[in-house]
Amino acid sequence: AAAQVLVYAGAVMVMFLFVIAYLGGRADAPWAGGPRWLQLSAVVAGAALLAEVVVALLWKSDRLDHAASIGSSFGSPAEIGRLFLTDHLLAFEITSIVLLVAAVGGVVLGIEARDHGELGELE
């Protein structure tokens, strides 16, 4: 069951990487030379996220002292499928739509870049 979850998670990651690679990248770093307020807000957001993780780990850490009871069907493909298609259906469908739109968008942008000669000598 764990191998199947890893395979599907890897497939989703490969899909994301395919879309990113298909879109291509600029030669310069997109964050270089940006507005100072944008760089500062990124640092503040990162620090806030780190602080939240530290607080979550340290606060109420006594809840981690006892073992949870895990059912025999935990992690099975049937149980994961049931969770995806019942409890997490909206998030599952939104993720699939976002992946589909990203793939179609990557293809459209790649075709437009090829038509305008922006891809260089790849052929």
PDB file of C-alpha atoms in Angstrom:
ATOM      1  CA  ALA A   1       0.000   0.000   0.000  1.00  0.00           C
ATOM      2  CA  ALA A   2       2.833   2.365   0.829  1.00  0.00           C
ATOM      3  CA  ALA A   3       4.478   1.663  -2.502  1.00  0.00           C
ATOM      4  CA  GLN A   4       1.256   2.492  -4.319  1.00  0.00           C
ATOM      5  CA  VAL A   5       0.927   5.794  -2.459  1.00  0.00           C
ATOM      6  CA  LEU A   6       4.545   6.605  -3.303  1.00  0.00           C
ATOM      7  CA  VAL A   7       3.957   5.798  -6.967  1.00  0.00           C
ATOM      8  CA  TYR A   8       0.904   8.042  -7.188  1.00  0.00           C
ATOM      9  CA  ALA A   9       2.586  10.859  -5.243  1.00  0.00           C
ATOM     10  CA  GLY A  10       5.564  10.565  -7.579  1.00  0.00           C
ATOM     11  CA  ALA A  11       3.257  10.710 -10.586  1.00  0.00           C
ATOM     12  CA  VAL A  12       1.700  13.935  -9.334  1.00  0.00           C
ATOM     13  CA  MET A  13       5.151  15.431  -8.715  1.00  0.00           C
ATOM     14  CA  VAL A  14       6.296  14.416 -12.195  1.00  0.00           C
ATOM     15  CA  MET A  15       3.162  16.060 -13.611  1.00  0.00           C
ATOM     16  CA  PHE A  16       4.004  19.300 -11.810  1.00  0.00           C
ATOM     17  CA  LEU A  17       7.620  19.116 -13.010  1.00  0.00           C
ATOM     18  CA  PHE A  18       6.488  18.413 -16.568  1.00  0.00           C
ATOM     19  CA  VAL A  19       4.292  21.504 -16.582  1.00  0.00           C
ATOM     20  CA  ILE A  20       7.053  23.657 -15.094  1.00  0.00           C
ATOM     21  CA  ALA A  21       9.622  22.350 -17.577  1.00  0.00           C
ATOM     22  CA  TYR A  22       7.231  22.768 -20.481  1.00  0.00           C
ATOM     23  CA  LEU A  23       6.608  26.379 -19.555  1.00  0.00           C
ATOM     24  CA  GLY A  24      10.332  26.997 -19.578  1.00  0.00           C
ATOM     25  CA  GLY A  25      12.108  29.572 -17.533  1.00  0.00           C
ATOM     26  CA  ARG A  26      13.671  32.923 -17.895  1.00  0.00           C
ATOM     27  CA  ALA A  27      17.435  33.245 -17.995  1.00  0.00           C
ATOM     28  CA  ASP A  28      17.430  35.669 -15.087  1.00  0.00           C
ATOM     29  CA  ALA A  29      16.162  34.857 -11.639  1.00  0.00           C
ATOM     30  CA  PRO A  30      12.624  36.185 -11.215  1.00  0.00           C
ATOM     31  CA  TRP A  31      13.321  37.258  -7.645  1.00  0.00           C
ATOM     32  CA  ALA A  32      16.525  39.174  -8.432  1.00  0.00           C
ATOM     33  CA  GLY A  33      16.147  42.927  -8.364  1.00  0.00           C
ATOM     34  CA  GLY A  34      12.525  42.880  -7.262  1.00  0.00           C
ATOM     35  CA  PRO A  35      10.916  45.531  -5.113  1.00  0.00           C
ATOM     36  CA  ARG A  36      12.411  45.784  -1.650  1.00  0.00           C
ATOM     37  CA  TRP A  37       9.000  45.525   0.038  1.00  0.00           C
ATOM     38  CA  LEU A  38       8.353  42.243  -1.746  1.00  0.00           C
ATOM     39  CA  GLN A  39      11.626  40.744  -0.539  1.00  0.00           C
ATOM     40  CA  LEU A  40      10.955  41.955   2.990  1.00  0.00           C
ATOM     41  CA  SER A  41       7.425  40.559   3.008  1.00  0.00           C
ATOM     42  CA  ALA A  42       8.743  37.172   1.821  1.00  0.00           C
ATOM     43  CA  VAL A  43      11.237  37.092   4.691  1.00  0.00           C
ATOM     44  CA  VAL A  44       8.539  38.092   7.197  1.00  0.00           C
ATOM     45  CA  ALA A  45       6.150  35.419   5.861  1.00  0.00           C
ATOM     46  CA  GLY A  46       8.885  32.779   6.084  1.00  0.00           C
ATOM     47  CA  ALA A  47       9.731  33.797   9.645  1.00  0.00           C
ATOM     48  CA  ALA A  48       6.045  33.698  10.611  1.00  0.00           C
ATOM     49  CA  LEU A  49       5.703  30.215   9.136  1.00  0.00           C
ATOM     50  CA  LEU A  50       8.785  29.016  10.990  1.00  0.00           C
ATOM     51  CA  ALA A  51       7.485  30.525  14.241  1.00  0.00           C
ATOM     52  CA  GLU A  52       4.134  28.810  13.738  1.00  0.00           C
ATOM     53  CA  VAL A  53       5.804  25.436  13.241  1.00  0.00           C
ATOM     54  CA  VAL A  54       7.947  25.909  16.358  1.00  0.00           C
ATOM     55  CA  VAL A  55       4.934  26.932  18.453  1.00  0.00           C
ATOM     56  CA  ALA A  56       2.897  23.996  17.148  1.00  0.00           C
ATOM     57  CA  LEU A  57       5.674  21.575  18.048  1.00  0.00           C
ATOM     58  CA  LEU A  58       6.365  22.976  21.511  1.00  0.00           C
ATOM     59  CA  TRP A  59       2.854  23.917  22.638  1.00  0.00           C
ATOM     60  CA  LYS A  60       0.756  21.054  23.938  1.00  0.00           C
ATOM     61  CA  SER A  61       3.513  18.565  23.218  1.00  0.00           C
ATOM     62  CA  ASP A  62       2.145  16.312  25.966  1.00  0.00           C
ATOM     63  CA  ARG A  63      -0.474  15.084  23.494  1.00  0.00           C
ATOM     64  CA  LEU A  64       2.251  13.094  21.772  1.00  0.00           C
ATOM     65  CA  ASP A  65       2.962  10.949  24.833  1.00  0.00           C
ATOM     66  CA  HIS A  66       0.356   8.294  24.131  1.00  0.00           C
ATOM     67  CA  ALA A  67       0.051   6.053  21.137  1.00  0.00           C
ATOM     68  CA  ALA A  68      -2.959   6.349  18.893  1.00  0.00           C
ATOM     69  CA  SER A  69      -4.976   3.312  17.978  1.00  0.00           C
ATOM     70  CA  ILE A  70      -4.748   2.611  14.268  1.00  0.00           C
ATOM     71  CA  GLY A  71      -7.280   0.432  12.512  1.00  0.00           C
ATOM     72  CA  SER A  72      -6.301  -2.495  10.337  1.00  0.00           C
ATOM     73  CA  SER A  73      -7.534  -0.705   7.197  1.00  0.00           C
ATOM     74  CA  PHE A  74      -5.348   2.360   7.784  1.00  0.00           C
ATOM     75  CA  GLY A  75      -3.297   3.148   4.676  1.00  0.00           C
ATOM     76  CA  SER A  76      -4.987   0.617   2.450  1.00  0.00           C
ATOM     77  CA  PRO A  77      -5.768   1.732  -1.113  1.00  0.00           C
ATOM     78  CA  ALA A  78      -9.481   1.141  -0.485  1.00  0.00           C
ATOM     79  CA  GLU A  79      -9.443   3.356   2.601  1.00  0.00           C
ATOM     80  CA  ILE A  80      -7.464   6.092   0.846  1.00  0.00           C
ATOM     81  CA  GLY A  81      -9.853   5.966  -2.093  1.00  0.00           C
ATOM     82  CA  ARG A  82     -12.834   6.145   0.236  1.00  0.00           C
ATOM     83  CA  LEU A  83     -11.356   9.186   1.985  1.00  0.00           C
ATOM     84  CA  PHE A  84     -10.593  10.930  -1.313  1.00  0.00           C
ATOM     85  CA  LEU A  85     -14.040  10.302  -2.737  1.00  0.00           C
ATOM     86  CA  THR A  86     -16.051  11.062   0.416  1.00  0.00           C
ATOM     87  CA  ASP A  87     -14.374  13.267   3.014  1.00  0.00           C
ATOM     88  CA  HIS A  88     -11.909  15.077   0.741  1.00  0.00           C
ATOM     89  CA  LEU A  89     -13.805  15.066  -2.548  1.00  0.00           C
ATOM     90  CA  LEU A  90     -13.746  18.843  -3.060  1.00  0.00           C
ATOM     91  CA  ALA A  91      -9.992  19.150  -2.476  1.00  0.00           C
ATOM     92  CA  PHE A  92      -9.368  16.108  -4.683  1.00  0.00           C
ATOM     93  CA  GLU A  93     -11.412  17.542  -7.556  1.00  0.00           C
ATOM     94  CA  ILE A  94      -9.888  21.023  -7.225  1.00  0.00           C
ATOM     95  CA  THR A  95      -6.394  19.519  -7.367  1.00  0.00           C
ATOM     96  CA  SER A  96      -7.255  17.506 -10.466  1.00  0.00           C
ATOM     97  CA  ILE A  97      -8.711  20.582 -12.184  1.00  0.00           C
ATOM     98  CA  VAL A  98      -5.653  22.680 -11.299  1.00  0.00           C
ATOM     99  CA  LEU A  99      -3.357  19.976 -12.712  1.00  0.00           C
ATOM    100  CA  LEU A 100      -5.421  19.769 -15.888  1.00  0.00           C
ATOM    101  CA  VAL A 101      -5.458  23.557 -16.355  1.00  0.00           C
ATOM    102  CA  ALA A 102      -1.697  23.717 -15.718  1.00  0.00           C
ATOM    103  CA  ALA A 103      -1.014  21.012 -18.297  1.00  0.00           C
ATOM    104  CA  VAL A 104      -3.261  22.617 -20.921  1.00  0.00           C
ATOM    105  CA  GLY A 105      -1.788  26.041 -20.157  1.00  0.00           C
ATOM    106  CA  GLY A 106       1.730  24.690 -20.527  1.00  0.00           C
ATOM    107  CA  VAL A 107       0.890  23.197 -23.904  1.00  0.00           C
ATOM    108  CA  VAL A 108      -0.763  26.423 -25.097  1.00  0.00           C
ATOM    109  CA  LEU A 109       2.143  28.579 -23.936  1.00  0.00           C
ATOM    110  CA  GLY A 110       4.626  26.153 -25.490  1.00  0.00           C
ATOM    111  CA  ILE A 111       2.812  26.267 -28.825  1.00  0.00           C
ATOM    112  CA  GLU A 112       2.687  30.073 -28.747  1.00  0.00           C
ATOM    113  CA  ALA A 113       6.389  30.265 -27.875  1.00  0.00           C
ATOM    114  CA  ARG A 114       7.222  27.892 -30.722  1.00  0.00           C
ATOM    115  CA  ASP A 115       5.114  29.884 -33.180  1.00  0.00           C
ATOM    116  CA  HIS A 116       6.841  33.117 -32.188  1.00  0.00           C
ATOM    117  CA  GLY A 117      10.315  31.553 -32.320  1.00  0.00           C
ATOM    118  CA  GLU A 118      11.042  32.045 -28.616  1.00  0.00           C
ATOM    119  CA  LEU A 119      12.221  28.499 -27.984  1.00  0.00           C
ATOM    120  CA  GLY A 120      15.409  28.795 -29.987  1.00  0.00           C
ATOM    121  CA  GLU A 121      16.959  25.960 -31.987  1.00  0.00           C
ATOM    122  CA  LEU A 122      15.474  22.904 -30.304  1.00  0.00           C
ATOM    123  CA  GLU A 123      14.531  21.029 -33.454  1.00  0.00           C
TER     124      GLU A 123
END
